[in-house]
Protein backbone atom coordinates (compact mmCIF):
# COMPACT_ATOMS: atom_id res chain seq x y z
CA UNK A 1 0.00 0.00 0.00
CA UNK A 2 2.78 2.38 -0.93
CA UNK A 3 0.53 4.50 -3.14
CA UNK A 4 -1.08 7.67 -1.83
CA UNK A 5 -3.57 6.76 0.85
CA UNK A 6 -5.94 9.34 2.23
CA UNK A 7 -5.99 9.87 5.99
CA UNK A 8 -9.69 8.98 5.88
CA UNK A 9 -8.96 5.61 4.25
CA UNK A 10 -6.26 4.90 6.84
CA UNK A 11 -8.64 5.91 9.63
CA UNK A 12 -11.24 3.49 8.25
CA UNK A 13 -8.68 0.65 8.36
CA UNK A 14 -7.72 1.48 11.95
CA UNK A 15 -11.39 1.68 12.97
CA UNK A 16 -12.06 -1.69 11.32
CA UNK A 17 -9.25 -3.32 13.29
CA UNK A 18 -10.39 -1.55 16.45
CA UNK A 19 -13.90 -2.97 15.98
CA UNK A 20 -12.45 -6.45 15.50
CA UNK A 21 -10.50 -6.10 18.75
CA UNK A 22 -13.66 -5.05 20.60
CA UNK A 23 -15.55 -8.05 19.19
CA UNK A 24 -12.76 -10.44 20.18
CA UNK A 25 -12.47 -8.91 23.66
CA UNK A 26 -16.19 -9.38 24.22
CA UNK A 27 -16.04 -12.95 22.90
CA UNK A 28 -13.08 -13.78 25.14
CA UNK A 29 -14.77 -12.23 28.19
CA UNK A 30 -17.85 -14.37 27.58
CA UNK A 31 -15.83 -17.58 27.27
CA UNK A 32 -16.29 -20.15 30.01
CA UNK A 33 -12.59 -19.82 30.82
CA UNK A 34 -11.30 -16.47 29.52
CA UNK A 35 -7.60 -16.40 28.70
CA UNK A 36 -6.12 -13.48 30.67
CA UNK A 37 -3.05 -13.27 28.40
CA UNK A 38 -5.19 -13.12 25.27
CA UNK A 39 -7.38 -10.44 26.85
CA UNK A 40 -4.28 -8.44 27.74
CA UNK A 41 -2.97 -8.71 24.16
CA UNK A 42 -6.33 -7.71 22.67
CA UNK A 43 -6.65 -4.72 24.99
CA UNK A 44 -3.11 -3.62 24.14
CA UNK A 45 -3.99 -3.88 20.44
CA UNK A 46 -7.09 -1.77 21.02
CA UNK A 47 -5.01 0.84 22.87
CA UNK A 48 -2.55 0.92 19.96
CA UNK A 49 -5.44 1.63 17.60
CA UNK A 50 -6.38 4.67 19.69
CA UNK A 51 -2.79 5.94 19.56
CA UNK A 52 -2.62 5.46 15.79
CA UNK A 53 -5.92 7.27 15.30
CA UNK A 54 -4.40 10.24 17.17
CA UNK A 55 -1.24 9.98 15.08
CA UNK A 56 -3.26 10.15 11.88
CA UNK A 57 -4.49 13.64 12.80
CA UNK A 58 -1.09 15.17 12.06
CA UNK A 59 0.56 12.46 9.96
CA UNK A 60 2.25 13.16 6.67
CA UNK A 61 1.60 11.09 3.54
CA UNK A 62 4.36 8.55 4.26
CA UNK A 63 3.19 7.93 7.81
CA UNK A 64 -0.43 7.66 6.66
CA UNK A 65 0.60 5.06 4.07
CA UNK A 66 2.63 3.13 6.66
CA UNK A 67 -0.25 3.06 9.13
CA UNK A 68 -2.68 2.02 6.40
CA UNK A 69 -0.42 -0.81 5.25
CA UNK A 70 0.09 -2.03 8.81
CA UNK A 71 -3.62 -2.06 9.55
CA UNK A 72 -4.56 -3.69 6.25
CA UNK A 73 -2.20 -6.55 7.12
CA UNK A 74 -3.47 -6.67 10.71
CA UNK A 75 -7.08 -6.84 9.53
CA UNK A 76 -6.24 -9.87 7.40
CA UNK A 77 -4.40 -11.46 10.31
CA UNK A 78 -7.35 -10.91 12.67
CA UNK A 79 -9.73 -12.31 10.08
CA UNK A 80 -7.96 -15.63 10.43
CA UNK A 81 -8.40 -18.75 8.32
XYZ file of N, CA, C and O in Angstrom:
324
model
N 0.833 -1.182 0.000
C 0.000 0.000 0.000
C 0.876 1.244 0.000
O 0.697 2.148 0.781
N 1.843 1.278 -0.888
C 2.777 2.383 -0.926
C 2.229 3.581 -1.691
O 2.788 4.652 -1.638
N 1.122 3.390 -2.413
C 0.534 4.500 -3.135
C -0.071 5.499 -2.150
O -0.156 5.242 -0.973
N -0.470 6.648 -2.675
C -1.084 7.665 -1.831
C -2.353 7.130 -1.192
O -3.249 6.655 -1.878
N -2.413 7.219 0.101
C -3.566 6.759 0.854
C -4.095 7.969 1.605
O -3.331 8.671 2.265
N -5.379 8.200 1.518
C -5.943 9.343 2.232
C -5.973 9.045 3.732
O -6.106 7.879 4.143
N -5.870 10.084 4.539
C -5.993 9.872 5.990
C -7.331 9.233 6.359
O -7.402 8.429 7.284
N -8.365 9.557 5.605
C -9.688 8.984 5.884
C -9.696 7.475 5.630
O -10.300 6.716 6.380
N -9.037 7.045 4.555
C -8.964 5.614 4.250
C -8.166 4.886 5.334
O -8.550 3.798 5.773
N -7.066 5.495 5.770
C -6.262 4.896 6.836
C -7.070 4.833 8.130
O -7.043 3.818 8.844
N -7.807 5.895 8.421
C -8.639 5.911 9.626
C -9.678 4.790 9.577
O -9.932 4.124 10.586
N -10.251 4.567 8.404
C -11.239 3.494 8.248
C -10.605 2.131 8.557
O -11.210 1.294 9.236
N -9.381 1.912 8.081
C -8.682 0.651 8.358
C -8.428 0.479 9.852
O -8.629 -0.609 10.407
N -7.991 1.553 10.505
C -7.721 1.479 11.949
C -9.021 1.214 12.710
O -9.062 0.390 13.627
N -10.096 1.885 12.309
C -11.390 1.676 12.969
C -11.876 0.237 12.779
O -12.431 -0.361 13.710
N -11.658 -0.311 11.595
C -12.057 -1.694 11.322
C -11.332 -2.654 12.266
O -11.945 -3.528 12.877
N -10.033 -2.464 12.396
C -9.250 -3.324 13.294
C -9.690 -3.108 14.740
O -9.840 -4.063 15.507
N -9.927 -1.866 15.105
C -10.388 -1.554 16.453
C -11.695 -2.288 16.756
O -11.848 -2.895 17.829
N -12.618 -2.260 15.810
C -13.896 -2.968 15.982
C -13.689 -4.474 16.142
O -14.364 -5.121 16.940
N -12.746 -5.015 15.384
C -12.446 -6.451 15.504
C -11.886 -6.779 16.889
O -12.220 -7.807 17.475
N -11.024 -5.891 17.400
C -10.502 -6.099 18.752
C -11.633 -6.082 19.771
O -11.689 -6.938 20.664
N -12.539 -5.141 19.657
C -13.664 -5.054 20.598
C -14.488 -6.339 20.547
O -14.839 -6.900 21.594
N -14.782 -6.809 19.339
C -15.549 -8.049 19.194
C -14.831 -9.222 19.847
O -15.445 -10.038 20.546
N -13.514 -9.318 19.618
C -12.758 -10.442 20.183
C -12.633 -10.325 21.701
O -12.647 -11.338 22.404
N -12.521 -9.109 22.206
C -12.467 -8.913 23.660
C -13.779 -9.385 24.278
O -13.779 -10.123 25.270
N -14.888 -8.972 23.685
C -16.192 -9.379 24.221
C -16.358 -10.897 24.159
O -16.842 -11.509 25.110
N -15.945 -11.494 23.049
C -16.040 -12.945 22.897
C -15.192 -13.653 23.949
O -15.640 -14.618 24.577
N -13.974 -13.158 24.155
C -13.080 -13.780 25.138
C -13.635 -13.624 26.553
O -13.571 -14.553 27.360
N -14.205 -12.467 26.861
C -14.765 -12.235 28.194
C -15.960 -13.139 28.470
O -16.216 -13.496 29.613
N -16.682 -13.506 27.417
C -17.851 -14.371 27.577
C -17.486 -15.853 27.621
O -18.338 -16.686 27.929
N -16.253 -16.176 27.291
C -15.827 -17.584 27.265
C -15.943 -18.177 28.666
O -15.829 -17.478 29.669
N -16.160 -19.484 28.708
C -16.293 -20.146 30.013
C -15.006 -20.046 30.827
O -15.059 -20.006 32.056
N -13.877 -19.995 30.142
C -12.588 -19.823 30.823
C -11.766 -18.796 30.037
O -10.916 -19.161 29.221
N -12.031 -17.497 30.266
C -11.300 -16.465 29.517
C -9.792 -16.581 29.724
O -9.328 -16.883 30.818
N -9.060 -16.355 28.659
C -7.598 -16.397 28.700
C -7.082 -14.998 29.039
O -7.170 -14.090 28.206
N -6.557 -14.819 30.247
C -6.115 -13.484 30.670
C -5.014 -12.905 29.769
O -4.995 -11.709 29.512
N -4.132 -13.745 29.264
C -3.051 -13.275 28.402
C -3.613 -12.796 27.060
O -3.197 -11.760 26.546
N -4.558 -13.534 26.528
C -5.192 -13.116 25.267
C -5.948 -11.808 25.462
O -5.878 -10.906 24.617
N -6.673 -11.692 26.566
C -7.383 -10.445 26.852
C -6.417 -9.274 26.950
O -6.680 -8.193 26.416
N -5.298 -9.486 27.599
C -4.281 -8.443 27.736
C -3.777 -8.023 26.356
O -3.687 -6.829 26.056
N -3.469 -9.003 25.502
C -2.974 -8.709 24.157
C -4.014 -7.952 23.334
O -3.683 -6.993 22.623
N -5.264 -8.381 23.421
C -6.326 -7.715 22.669
C -6.522 -6.275 23.142
O -6.680 -5.359 22.329
N -6.481 -6.074 24.447
C -6.648 -4.724 24.992
C -5.474 -3.832 24.623
O -5.656 -2.643 24.347
N -4.275 -4.392 24.575
C -3.108 -3.623 24.138
C -3.243 -3.250 22.664
O -2.892 -2.133 22.268
N -3.748 -4.166 21.857
C -3.986 -3.883 20.443
C -5.009 -2.767 20.264
O -4.836 -1.871 19.427
N -6.057 -2.802 21.076
C -7.086 -1.769 21.024
C -6.504 -0.411 21.425
O -6.792 0.604 20.785
N -5.662 -0.405 22.434
C -5.012 0.839 22.869
C -4.100 1.380 21.767
O -4.044 2.596 21.536
N -3.419 0.495 21.062
C -2.546 0.919 19.959
C -3.367 1.555 18.838
O -2.918 2.517 18.202
N -4.561 1.039 18.609
C -5.443 1.632 17.603
C -5.765 3.077 17.979
O -5.739 3.970 17.114
N -6.057 3.314 19.240
C -6.381 4.673 19.692
C -5.192 5.607 19.475
O -5.363 6.744 19.020
N -3.995 5.126 19.765
C -2.789 5.935 19.558
C -2.612 6.244 18.077
O -2.320 7.391 17.697
N -2.806 5.246 17.223
C -2.622 5.460 15.791
C -3.693 6.374 15.205
O -3.415 7.149 14.285
N -4.901 6.332 15.749
C -5.922 7.274 15.299
C -5.504 8.706 15.615
O -5.695 9.612 14.805
N -4.919 8.916 16.786
C -4.396 10.239 17.168
C -3.269 10.644 16.238
O -3.201 11.781 15.790
N -2.388 9.710 15.954
C -1.239 9.977 15.084
C -1.694 10.421 13.701
O -1.085 11.303 13.096
N -2.766 9.826 13.213
C -3.258 10.155 11.876
C -3.694 11.614 11.747
O -3.694 12.163 10.648
N -4.031 12.246 12.853
C -4.490 13.636 12.804
C -3.440 14.574 12.219
O -3.786 15.534 11.535
N -2.172 14.297 12.509
C -1.086 15.175 12.057
C -0.077 14.455 11.171
O 0.995 14.995 10.911
N -0.406 13.271 10.713
C 0.558 12.463 9.959
C 0.729 12.977 8.531
O -0.221 13.438 7.900
N 1.959 12.849 8.060
C 2.250 13.156 6.666
C 1.892 11.969 5.790
O 1.557 10.890 6.294
N 1.990 12.150 4.482
C 1.599 11.088 3.545
C 2.320 9.756 3.757
O 1.700 8.696 3.653
N 3.619 9.797 4.054
C 4.358 8.549 4.256
C 3.873 7.812 5.499
O 3.717 6.591 5.492
N 3.651 8.557 6.580
C 3.192 7.935 7.813
C 1.768 7.399 7.649
O 1.441 6.324 8.150
N 0.927 8.129 6.938
C -0.433 7.661 6.665
C -0.378 6.342 5.895
O -1.073 5.376 6.235
N 0.470 6.287 4.866
C 0.600 5.065 4.066
C 1.123 3.906 4.904
O 0.653 2.767 4.763
N 2.070 4.180 5.800
C 2.630 3.129 6.656
C 1.571 2.591 7.607
O 1.432 1.375 7.784
N 0.811 3.484 8.208
C -0.251 3.060 9.130
C -1.303 2.257 8.368
O -1.756 1.205 8.826
N -1.679 2.731 7.196
C -2.682 2.022 6.397
C -2.208 0.621 6.034
O -2.969 -0.353 6.147
N -0.964 0.500 5.621
C -0.415 -0.811 5.250
C -0.396 -1.750 6.455
O -0.765 -2.931 6.350
N 0.031 -1.218 7.599
C 0.090 -2.035 8.814
C -1.288 -2.544 9.209
O -1.470 -3.717 9.555
N -2.277 -1.663 9.133
C -3.621 -2.059 9.552
C -4.327 -2.936 8.521
O -5.149 -3.776 8.887
N -4.002 -2.784 7.258
C -4.562 -3.694 6.246
C -4.059 -5.112 6.508
O -4.831 -6.070 6.458
N -2.770 -5.232 6.814
C -2.201 -6.547 7.123
C -2.778 -7.097 8.423
O -3.106 -8.295 8.519
N -2.929 -6.241 9.417
C -3.473 -6.675 10.709
C -4.914 -7.126 10.572
O -5.323 -8.113 11.193
N -5.688 -6.444 9.744
C -7.080 -6.838 9.525
C -7.155 -8.241 8.938
O -7.968 -9.062 9.351
N -6.265 -8.529 7.987
C -6.245 -9.869 7.399
C -5.837 -10.912 8.441
O -6.393 -12.001 8.493
N -4.867 -10.548 9.262
C -4.398 -11.456 10.305
C -5.513 -11.753 11.319
O -5.706 -12.899 11.731
N -6.261 -10.730 11.698
C -7.349 -10.906 12.670
C -8.524 -11.667 12.082
O -9.277 -12.287 12.804
N -8.660 -11.591 10.754
C -9.730 -12.310 10.081
C -9.539 -13.816 10.223
O -10.486 -14.574 10.346
N -8.274 -14.221 10.231
C -7.956 -15.632 10.429
C -8.303 -16.495 9.233
O -8.685 -15.987 8.182
N -8.164 -17.799 9.420
C -8.401 -18.750 8.320
C -9.863 -18.857 7.949
O -10.738 -18.559 8.649
